[in-house]
GROMACS .gro file of C-alpha atoms in nm:
model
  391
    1UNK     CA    1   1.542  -0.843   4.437
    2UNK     CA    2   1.338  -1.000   4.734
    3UNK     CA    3   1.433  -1.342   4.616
    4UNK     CA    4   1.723  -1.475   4.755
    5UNK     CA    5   2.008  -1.411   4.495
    6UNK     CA    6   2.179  -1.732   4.614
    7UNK     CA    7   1.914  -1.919   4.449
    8UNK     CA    8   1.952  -1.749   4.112
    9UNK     CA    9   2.187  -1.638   3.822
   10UNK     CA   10   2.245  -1.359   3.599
   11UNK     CA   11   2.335  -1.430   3.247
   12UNK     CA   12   2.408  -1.170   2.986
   13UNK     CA   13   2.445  -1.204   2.618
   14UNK     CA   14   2.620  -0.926   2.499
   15UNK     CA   15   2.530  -0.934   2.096
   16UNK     CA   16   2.805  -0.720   1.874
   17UNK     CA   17   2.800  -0.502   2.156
   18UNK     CA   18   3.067  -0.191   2.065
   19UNK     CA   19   3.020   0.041   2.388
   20UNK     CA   20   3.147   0.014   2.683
   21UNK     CA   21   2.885  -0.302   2.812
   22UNK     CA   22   3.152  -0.543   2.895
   23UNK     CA   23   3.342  -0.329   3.117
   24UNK     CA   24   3.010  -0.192   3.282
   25UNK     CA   25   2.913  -0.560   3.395
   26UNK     CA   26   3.269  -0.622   3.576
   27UNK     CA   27   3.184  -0.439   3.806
   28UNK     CA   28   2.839  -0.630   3.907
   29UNK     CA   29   3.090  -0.928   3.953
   30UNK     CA   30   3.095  -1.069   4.320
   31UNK     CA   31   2.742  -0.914   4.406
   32UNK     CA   32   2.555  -1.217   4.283
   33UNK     CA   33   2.617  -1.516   3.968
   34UNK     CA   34   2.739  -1.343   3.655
   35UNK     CA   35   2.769  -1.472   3.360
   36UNK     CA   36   2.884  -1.323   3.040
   37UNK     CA   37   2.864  -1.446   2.695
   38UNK     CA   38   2.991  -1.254   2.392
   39UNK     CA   39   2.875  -1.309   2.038
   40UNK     CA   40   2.919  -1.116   1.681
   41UNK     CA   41   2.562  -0.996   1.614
   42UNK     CA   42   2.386  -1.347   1.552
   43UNK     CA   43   2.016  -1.199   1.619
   44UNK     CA   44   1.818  -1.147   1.982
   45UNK     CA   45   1.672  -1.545   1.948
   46UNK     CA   46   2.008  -1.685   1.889
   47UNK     CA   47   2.141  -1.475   2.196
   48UNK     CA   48   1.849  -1.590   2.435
   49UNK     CA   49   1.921  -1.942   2.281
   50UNK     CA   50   2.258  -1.919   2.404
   51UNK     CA   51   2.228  -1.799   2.682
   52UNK     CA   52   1.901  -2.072   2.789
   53UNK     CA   53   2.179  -2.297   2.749
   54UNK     CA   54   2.424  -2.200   2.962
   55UNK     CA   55   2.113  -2.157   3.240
   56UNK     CA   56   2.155  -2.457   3.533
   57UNK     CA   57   1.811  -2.353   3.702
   58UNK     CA   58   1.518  -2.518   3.640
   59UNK     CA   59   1.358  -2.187   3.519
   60UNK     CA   60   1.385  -1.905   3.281
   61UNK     CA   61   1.358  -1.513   3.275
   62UNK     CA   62   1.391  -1.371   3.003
   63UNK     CA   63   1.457  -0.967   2.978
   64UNK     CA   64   1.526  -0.691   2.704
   65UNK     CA   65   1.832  -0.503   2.732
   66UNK     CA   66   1.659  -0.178   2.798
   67UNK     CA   67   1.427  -0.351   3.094
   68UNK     CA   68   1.502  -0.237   3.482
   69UNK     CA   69   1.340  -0.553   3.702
   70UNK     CA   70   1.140  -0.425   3.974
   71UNK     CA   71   1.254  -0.577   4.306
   72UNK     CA   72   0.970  -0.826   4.266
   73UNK     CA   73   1.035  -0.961   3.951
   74UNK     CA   74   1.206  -1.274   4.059
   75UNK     CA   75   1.003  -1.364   4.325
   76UNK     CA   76   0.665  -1.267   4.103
   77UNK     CA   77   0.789  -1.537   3.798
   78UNK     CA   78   0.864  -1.783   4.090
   79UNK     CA   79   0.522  -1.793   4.243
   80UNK     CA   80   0.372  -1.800   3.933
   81UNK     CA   81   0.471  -2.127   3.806
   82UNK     CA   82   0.485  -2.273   4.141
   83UNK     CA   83   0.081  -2.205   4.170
   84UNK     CA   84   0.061  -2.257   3.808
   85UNK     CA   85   0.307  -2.523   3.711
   86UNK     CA   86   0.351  -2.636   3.309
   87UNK     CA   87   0.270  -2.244   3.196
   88UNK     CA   88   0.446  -1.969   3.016
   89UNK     CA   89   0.430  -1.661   3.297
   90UNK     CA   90   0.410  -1.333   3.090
   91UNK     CA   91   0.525  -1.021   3.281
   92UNK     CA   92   0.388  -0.691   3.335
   93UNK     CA   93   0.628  -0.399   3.087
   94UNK     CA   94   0.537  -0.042   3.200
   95UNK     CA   95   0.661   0.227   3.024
   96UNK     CA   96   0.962   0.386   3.232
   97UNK     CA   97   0.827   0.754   3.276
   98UNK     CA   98   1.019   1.004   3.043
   99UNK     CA   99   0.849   1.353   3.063
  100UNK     CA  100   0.792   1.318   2.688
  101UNK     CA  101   0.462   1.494   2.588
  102UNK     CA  102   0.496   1.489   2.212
  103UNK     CA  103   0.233   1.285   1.969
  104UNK     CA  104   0.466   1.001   1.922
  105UNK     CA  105   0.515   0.931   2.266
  106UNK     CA  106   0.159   0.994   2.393
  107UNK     CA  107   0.038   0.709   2.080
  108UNK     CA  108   0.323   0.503   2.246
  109UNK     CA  109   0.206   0.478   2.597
  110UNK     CA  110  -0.186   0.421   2.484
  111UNK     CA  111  -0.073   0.105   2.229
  112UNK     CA  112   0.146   0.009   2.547
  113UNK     CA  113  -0.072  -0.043   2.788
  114UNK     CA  114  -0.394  -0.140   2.577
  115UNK     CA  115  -0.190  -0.502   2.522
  116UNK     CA  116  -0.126  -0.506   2.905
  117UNK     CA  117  -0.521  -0.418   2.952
  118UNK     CA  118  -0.658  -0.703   2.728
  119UNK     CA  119  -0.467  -0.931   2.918
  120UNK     CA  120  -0.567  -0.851   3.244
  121UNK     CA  121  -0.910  -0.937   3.177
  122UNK     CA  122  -1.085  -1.231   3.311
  123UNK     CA  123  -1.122  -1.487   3.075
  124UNK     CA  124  -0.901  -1.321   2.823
  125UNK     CA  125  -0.800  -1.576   2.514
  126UNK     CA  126  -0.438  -1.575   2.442
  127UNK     CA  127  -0.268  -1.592   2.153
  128UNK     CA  128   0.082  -1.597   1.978
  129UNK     CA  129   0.116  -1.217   2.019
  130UNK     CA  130   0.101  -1.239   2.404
  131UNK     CA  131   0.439  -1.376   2.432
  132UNK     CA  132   0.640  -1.097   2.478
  133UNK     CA  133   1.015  -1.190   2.473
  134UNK     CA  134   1.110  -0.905   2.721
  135UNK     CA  135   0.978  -1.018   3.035
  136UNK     CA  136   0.837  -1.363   3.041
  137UNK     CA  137   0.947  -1.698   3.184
  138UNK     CA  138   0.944  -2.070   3.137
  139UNK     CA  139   1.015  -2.406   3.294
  140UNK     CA  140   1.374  -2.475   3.138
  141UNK     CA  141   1.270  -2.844   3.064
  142UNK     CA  142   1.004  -2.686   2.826
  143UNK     CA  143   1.173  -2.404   2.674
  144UNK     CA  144   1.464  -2.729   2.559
  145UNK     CA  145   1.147  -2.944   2.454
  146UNK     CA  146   1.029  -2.705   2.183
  147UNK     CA  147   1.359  -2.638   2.065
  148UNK     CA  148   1.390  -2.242   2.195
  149UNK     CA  149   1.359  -1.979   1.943
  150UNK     CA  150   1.404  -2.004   1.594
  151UNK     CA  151   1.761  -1.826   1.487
  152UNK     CA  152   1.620  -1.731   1.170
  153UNK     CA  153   1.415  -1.485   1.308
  154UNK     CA  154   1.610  -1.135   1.416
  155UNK     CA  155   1.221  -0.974   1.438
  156UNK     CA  156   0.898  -1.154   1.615
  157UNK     CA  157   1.111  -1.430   1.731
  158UNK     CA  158   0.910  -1.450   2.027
  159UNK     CA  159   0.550  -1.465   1.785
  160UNK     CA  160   0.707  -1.724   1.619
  161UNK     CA  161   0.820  -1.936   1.971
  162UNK     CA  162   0.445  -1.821   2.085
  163UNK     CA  163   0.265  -1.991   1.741
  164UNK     CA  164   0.459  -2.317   1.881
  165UNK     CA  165   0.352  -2.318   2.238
  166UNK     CA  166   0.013  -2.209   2.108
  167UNK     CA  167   0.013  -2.532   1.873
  168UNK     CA  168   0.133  -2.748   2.139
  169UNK     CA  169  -0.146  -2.701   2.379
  170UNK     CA  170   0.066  -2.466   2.637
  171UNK     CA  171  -0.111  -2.221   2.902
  172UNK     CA  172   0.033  -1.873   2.923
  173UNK     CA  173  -0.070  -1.630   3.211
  174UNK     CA  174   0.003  -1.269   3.301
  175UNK     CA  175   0.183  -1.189   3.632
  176UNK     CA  176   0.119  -0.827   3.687
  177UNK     CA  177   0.357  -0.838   3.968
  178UNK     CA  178   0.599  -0.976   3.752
  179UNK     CA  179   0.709  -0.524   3.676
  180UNK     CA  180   0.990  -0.513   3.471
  181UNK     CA  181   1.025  -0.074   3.349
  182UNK     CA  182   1.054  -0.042   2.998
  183UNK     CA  183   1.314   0.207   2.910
  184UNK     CA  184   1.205   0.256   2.561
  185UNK     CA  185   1.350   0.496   2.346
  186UNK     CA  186   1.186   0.427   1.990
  187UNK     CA  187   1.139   0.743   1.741
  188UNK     CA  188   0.960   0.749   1.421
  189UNK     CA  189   1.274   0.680   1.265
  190UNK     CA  190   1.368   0.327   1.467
  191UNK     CA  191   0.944   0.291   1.484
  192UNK     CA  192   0.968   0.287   1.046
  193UNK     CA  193   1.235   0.055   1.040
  194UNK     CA  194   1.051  -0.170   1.306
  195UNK     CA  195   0.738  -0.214   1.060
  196UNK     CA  196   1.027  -0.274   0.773
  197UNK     CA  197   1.142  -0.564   0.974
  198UNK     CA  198   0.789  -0.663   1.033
  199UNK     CA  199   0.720  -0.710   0.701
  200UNK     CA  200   1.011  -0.919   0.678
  201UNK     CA  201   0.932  -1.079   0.955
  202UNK     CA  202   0.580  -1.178   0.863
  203UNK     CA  203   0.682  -1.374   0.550
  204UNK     CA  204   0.904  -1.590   0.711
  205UNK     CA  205   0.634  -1.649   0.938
  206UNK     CA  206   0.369  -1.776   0.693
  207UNK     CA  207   0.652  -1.996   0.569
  208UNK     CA  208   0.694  -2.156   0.891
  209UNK     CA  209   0.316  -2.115   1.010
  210UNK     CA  210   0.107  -2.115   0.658
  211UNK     CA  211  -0.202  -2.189   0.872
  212UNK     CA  212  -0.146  -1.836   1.067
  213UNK     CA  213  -0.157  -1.634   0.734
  214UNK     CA  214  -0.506  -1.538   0.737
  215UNK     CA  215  -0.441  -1.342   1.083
  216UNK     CA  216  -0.094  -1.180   0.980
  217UNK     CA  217  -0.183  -0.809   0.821
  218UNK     CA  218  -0.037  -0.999   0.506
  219UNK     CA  219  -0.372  -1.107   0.437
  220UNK     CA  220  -0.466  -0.727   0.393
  221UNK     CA  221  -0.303  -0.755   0.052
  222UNK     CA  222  -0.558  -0.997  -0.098
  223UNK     CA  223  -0.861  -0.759   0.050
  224UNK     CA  224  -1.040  -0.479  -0.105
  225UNK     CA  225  -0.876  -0.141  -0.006
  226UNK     CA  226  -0.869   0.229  -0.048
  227UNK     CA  227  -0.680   0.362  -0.323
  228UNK     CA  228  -0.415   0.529  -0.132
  229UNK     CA  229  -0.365   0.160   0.007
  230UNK     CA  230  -0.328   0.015  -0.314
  231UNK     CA  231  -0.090   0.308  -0.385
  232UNK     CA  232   0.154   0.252  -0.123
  233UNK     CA  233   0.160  -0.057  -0.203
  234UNK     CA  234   0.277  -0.002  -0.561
  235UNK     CA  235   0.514   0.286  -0.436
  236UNK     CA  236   0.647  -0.013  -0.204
  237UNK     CA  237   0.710  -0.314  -0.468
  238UNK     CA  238   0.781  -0.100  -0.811
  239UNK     CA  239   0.839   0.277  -0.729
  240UNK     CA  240   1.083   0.312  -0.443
  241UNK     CA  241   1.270   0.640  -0.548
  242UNK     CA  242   0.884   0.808  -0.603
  243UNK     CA  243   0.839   0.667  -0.226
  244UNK     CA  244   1.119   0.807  -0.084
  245UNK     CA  245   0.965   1.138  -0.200
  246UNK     CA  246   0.638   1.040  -0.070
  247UNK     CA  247   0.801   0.941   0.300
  248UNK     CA  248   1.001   1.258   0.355
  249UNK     CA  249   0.674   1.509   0.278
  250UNK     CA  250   0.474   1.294   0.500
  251UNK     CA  251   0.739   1.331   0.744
  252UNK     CA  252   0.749   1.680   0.715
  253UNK     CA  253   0.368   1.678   0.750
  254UNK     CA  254   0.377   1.523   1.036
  255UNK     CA  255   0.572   1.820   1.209
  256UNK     CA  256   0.318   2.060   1.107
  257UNK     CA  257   0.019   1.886   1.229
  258UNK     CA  258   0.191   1.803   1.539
  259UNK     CA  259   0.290   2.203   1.566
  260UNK     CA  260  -0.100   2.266   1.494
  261UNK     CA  261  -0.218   2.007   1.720
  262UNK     CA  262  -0.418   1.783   1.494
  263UNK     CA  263  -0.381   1.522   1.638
  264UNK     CA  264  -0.632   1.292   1.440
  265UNK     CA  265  -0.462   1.380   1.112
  266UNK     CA  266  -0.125   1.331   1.252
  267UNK     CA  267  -0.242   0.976   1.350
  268UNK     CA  268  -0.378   0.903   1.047
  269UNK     CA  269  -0.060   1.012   0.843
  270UNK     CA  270   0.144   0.804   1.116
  271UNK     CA  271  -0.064   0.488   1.006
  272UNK     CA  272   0.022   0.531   0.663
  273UNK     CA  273   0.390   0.563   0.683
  274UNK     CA  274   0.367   0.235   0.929
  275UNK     CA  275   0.206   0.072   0.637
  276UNK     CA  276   0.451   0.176   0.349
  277UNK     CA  277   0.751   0.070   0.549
  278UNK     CA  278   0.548  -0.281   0.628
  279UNK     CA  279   0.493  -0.331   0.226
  280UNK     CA  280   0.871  -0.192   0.175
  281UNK     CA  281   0.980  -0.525   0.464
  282UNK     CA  282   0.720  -0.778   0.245
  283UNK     CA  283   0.889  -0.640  -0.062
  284UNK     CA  284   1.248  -0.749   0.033
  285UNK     CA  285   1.135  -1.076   0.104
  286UNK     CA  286   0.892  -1.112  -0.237
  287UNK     CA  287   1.010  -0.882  -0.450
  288UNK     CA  288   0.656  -0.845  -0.667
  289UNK     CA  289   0.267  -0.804  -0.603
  290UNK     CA  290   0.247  -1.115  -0.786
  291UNK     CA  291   0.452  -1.328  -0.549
  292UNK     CA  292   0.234  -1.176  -0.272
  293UNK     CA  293  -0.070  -1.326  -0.427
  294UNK     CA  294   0.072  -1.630  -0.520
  295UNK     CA  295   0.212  -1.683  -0.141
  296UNK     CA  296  -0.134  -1.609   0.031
  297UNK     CA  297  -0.342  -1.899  -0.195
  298UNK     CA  298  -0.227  -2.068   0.113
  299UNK     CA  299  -0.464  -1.826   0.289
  300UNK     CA  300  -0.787  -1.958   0.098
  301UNK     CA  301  -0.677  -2.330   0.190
  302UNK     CA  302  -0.661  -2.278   0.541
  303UNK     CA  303  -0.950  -2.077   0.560
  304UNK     CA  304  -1.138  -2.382   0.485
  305UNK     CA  305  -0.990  -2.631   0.680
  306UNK     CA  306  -1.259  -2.755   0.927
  307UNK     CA  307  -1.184  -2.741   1.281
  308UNK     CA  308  -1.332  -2.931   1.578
  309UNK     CA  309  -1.529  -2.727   1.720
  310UNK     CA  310  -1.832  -2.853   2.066
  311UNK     CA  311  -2.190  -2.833   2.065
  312UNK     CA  312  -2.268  -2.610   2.399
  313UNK     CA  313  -2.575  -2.601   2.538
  314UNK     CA  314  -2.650  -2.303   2.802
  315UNK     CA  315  -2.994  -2.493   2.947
  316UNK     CA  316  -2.738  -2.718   3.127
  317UNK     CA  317  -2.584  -2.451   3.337
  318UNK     CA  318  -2.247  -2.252   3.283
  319UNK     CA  319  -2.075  -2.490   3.547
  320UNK     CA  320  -2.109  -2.781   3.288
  321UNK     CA  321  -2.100  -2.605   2.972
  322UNK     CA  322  -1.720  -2.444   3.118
  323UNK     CA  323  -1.674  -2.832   3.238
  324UNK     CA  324  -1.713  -2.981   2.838
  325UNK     CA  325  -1.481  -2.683   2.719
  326UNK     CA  326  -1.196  -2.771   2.938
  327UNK     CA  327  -1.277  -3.176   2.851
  328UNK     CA  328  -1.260  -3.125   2.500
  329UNK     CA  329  -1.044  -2.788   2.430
  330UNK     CA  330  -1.194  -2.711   2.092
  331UNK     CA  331  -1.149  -2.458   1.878
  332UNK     CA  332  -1.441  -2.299   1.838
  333UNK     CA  333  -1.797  -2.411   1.994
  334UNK     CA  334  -2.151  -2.381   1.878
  335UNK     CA  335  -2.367  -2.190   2.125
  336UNK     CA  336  -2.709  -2.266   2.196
  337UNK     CA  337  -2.989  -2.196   2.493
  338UNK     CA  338  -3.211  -2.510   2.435
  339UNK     CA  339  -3.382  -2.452   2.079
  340UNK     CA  340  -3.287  -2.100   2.066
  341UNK     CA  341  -2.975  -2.050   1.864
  342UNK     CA  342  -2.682  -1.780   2.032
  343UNK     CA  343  -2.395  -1.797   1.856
  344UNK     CA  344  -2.071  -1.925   1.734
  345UNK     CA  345  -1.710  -1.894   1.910
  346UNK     CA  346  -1.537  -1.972   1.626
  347UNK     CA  347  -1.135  -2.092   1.600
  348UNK     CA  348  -0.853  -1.850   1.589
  349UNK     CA  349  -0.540  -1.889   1.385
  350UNK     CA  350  -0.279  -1.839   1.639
  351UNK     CA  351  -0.505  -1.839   1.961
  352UNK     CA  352  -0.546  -2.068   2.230
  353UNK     CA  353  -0.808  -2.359   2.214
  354UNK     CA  354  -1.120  -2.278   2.436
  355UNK     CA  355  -1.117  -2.303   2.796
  356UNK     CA  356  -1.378  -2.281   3.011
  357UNK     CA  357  -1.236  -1.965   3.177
  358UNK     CA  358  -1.340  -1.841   2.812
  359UNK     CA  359  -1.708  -1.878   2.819
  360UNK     CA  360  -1.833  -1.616   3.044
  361UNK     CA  361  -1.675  -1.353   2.894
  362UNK     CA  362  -1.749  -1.382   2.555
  363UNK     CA  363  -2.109  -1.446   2.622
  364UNK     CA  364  -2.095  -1.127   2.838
  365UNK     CA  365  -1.931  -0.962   2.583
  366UNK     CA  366  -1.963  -1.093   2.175
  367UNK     CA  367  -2.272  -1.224   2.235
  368UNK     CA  368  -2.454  -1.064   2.487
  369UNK     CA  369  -2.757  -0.953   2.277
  370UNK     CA  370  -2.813  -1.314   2.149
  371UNK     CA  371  -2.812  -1.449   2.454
  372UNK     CA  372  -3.036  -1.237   2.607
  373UNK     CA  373  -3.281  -1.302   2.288
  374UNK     CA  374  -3.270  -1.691   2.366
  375UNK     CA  375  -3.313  -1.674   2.737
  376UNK     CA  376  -3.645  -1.441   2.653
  377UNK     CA  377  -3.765  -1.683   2.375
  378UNK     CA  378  -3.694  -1.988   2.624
  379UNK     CA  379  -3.882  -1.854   2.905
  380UNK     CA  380  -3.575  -1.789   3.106
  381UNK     CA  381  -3.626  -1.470   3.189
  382UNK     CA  382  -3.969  -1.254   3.286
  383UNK     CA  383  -3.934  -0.875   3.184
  384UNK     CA  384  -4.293  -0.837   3.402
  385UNK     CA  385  -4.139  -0.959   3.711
  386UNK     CA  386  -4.035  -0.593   3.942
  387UNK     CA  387  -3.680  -0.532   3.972
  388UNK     CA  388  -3.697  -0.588   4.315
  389UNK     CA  389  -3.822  -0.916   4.280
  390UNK     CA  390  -3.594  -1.038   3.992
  391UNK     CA  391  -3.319  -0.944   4.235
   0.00000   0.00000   0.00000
């Protein structure tokens, strides 16, 4: 690392580990501060807990067991919060190159670095599912103030601590500097049983969060859908043995359109054993269809809470309009160019209040064409005036 190891510690929770992992890290011992902690398989949030607690700096990294830190990585985290003290500093995960060329792999890599992507852009609006548990960091003081991660939770632990910071009004920012290489090894098989712990996962989360329900793909099951949606579905919460069918000749499809190179169809086949195995997760934890739609009512309440949201008005300049967002940090903001109506920003379940770094993107972006109609209508702009003059 280019920090100065004398000025940090290593702490490693081995969790149920039944390799050869203890023995490995003896050998790190004397290079720098080692700790290790053993536990009987209590769950990845229980074993960051623990180990936050033994931590005597005054901030934490937290890394996956299958992450390699870039020589940076301490350093990167460091400067962060010293130029940005009070936030959560989200590192950058690259996938550790493999060689692997097949479907699964190449889908991998694209879903990888399109969550990297959004949040490199300016302006970009963060929300629970930015707080990635395998390379982030936070000011120890804070992480013990919200109470670390929920135990409960041995799947989106980190979505869940996120949906608390979130609530409590804390800034996250990505340090792309911050590298950590992601040696992932996920297959379809330990990719399945990821969504099946999803789906788990996601109804503990509405029990903890009911206001985040109508974002969770929970919600999905109260919406119209396809009939092979509504089948899996049923295959998922009254016909397992006729699914087990279904998922081993989709399987085996999958093999032939990959041998073919059909990509699109492969994908699409793909997205529908994701979905079974997310219904299968939901279906441990609710058994029926009917507890499903009597668990997201909560859904149509929260959908209609009001929330504060400002009154923006463009004819005053950007400057101020981004000055009354960070003043008031709504959650949503009416949009107008003097009497000429552009739009609405409206709240997220799960996502930051509004900022002022927000406005200029969204207006650049959601509602460019609106914007463009009220600056015309105002007078604010002259389509007869030459380019060169305009300029």
């Amino acid at each position: 690392q280019t920090f100065p190891l004398k000025q940090s510690e290593v702490i490693v929770v081995a969790d149920g580990c039944t390799d050869d992992t203890l023995e490995m890290l003896h050998q790190y011992r004397g290079s720098f501060a080692l700790r290790v902690l053993e536990q009987s398989c209590r769950g990845p949030a229980e074993a960051r807990n623990r180990g936050a607690a033994y931590a005597s700096g005054k901030l934490l990294i937290f890394l996956d067991d299958d992450i390699e830190a870039g020589p940076s990585l301490i350093e990167a985290h460091v400067n962060a919060h010293e130029s940005q003290p009070g936030y959560v500093v989200i590192g950058y995960l690259p996938l550790h190159p493999t060689g692997r060329t097949d479907f699964f792999s190449i889908e991998l890599r694209i879903w990888w670095e399109a969550m990297f992507h959004i949040m490199r852009q300016p302006g970009h609006r963060y929300t629970y599912r930015d707080l990635l548990s395998g390379n982030f960091s936070i000011e120890t003081k804070l992480f013990n103030t919200m109470g670390g991660f929920d135990p409960a939770f041995w799947c989106h632990e980190d979505y869940e601590f996120g949906v608390r910071l979130i609530k409590a009004g804390i800034p996250f920012i990505f340090a792309s500097d911050a590298i950590g290489y992601h040696h992932e090894i996920t297959d379809l098989g330990r990719s399945l049983q990821r969504k099946y712990d999803e789906g788990r996962a996601d109804v503990l989360l509405g029990r903890r969060h009911p206001d985040l329900l109508p974002v969770l793909p929970l919600a999905r099951f109260v919406l119209p859908s396809s009939s092979p949606s509504r089948l899996r579905r049923h295959l998922a919460f009254q016909w397992s043995s006729a699914g087990r069918v279904m998922v081993g000749g989709l399987r085996q499809t999958l093999r032939l359109l990959e041998m073919v190179r059909f990509r699109g169809y492969w994908r699409w086949i793909l997205n529908m054993l994701l979905d079974y195995f997310y219904w299968l997760g939901v279906a441990e934890e609710l058994h029926t269809e009917q507890s499903v739609t009597d668990f997201l009512q909560e859904c149509l309440v929260h959908e209609n809470e009001s929330a504060p949201e400002a009154e923006i008005d463009l004819c005053k300049g950007l400057e101020a309009a981004e000055r009354l967002l960070d003043a008031k940090r709504p959650a949503g903001a009416q949009i107008r160019y003097g009497q000429q109506w552009v739009g609405r920003i409206p709240s997220q379940s799960g996502a930051e209040r509004l900022r002022g770094t927000h406005l200029r993107s969204i207006l650049a972006n959601q509602l460019a064409r609106t914007l463009f109609k009220a600056l015309l209508l105002e007078g604010a702009i002259d389509l007869n005036v030459a380019p060169n003059q305009a300029l």
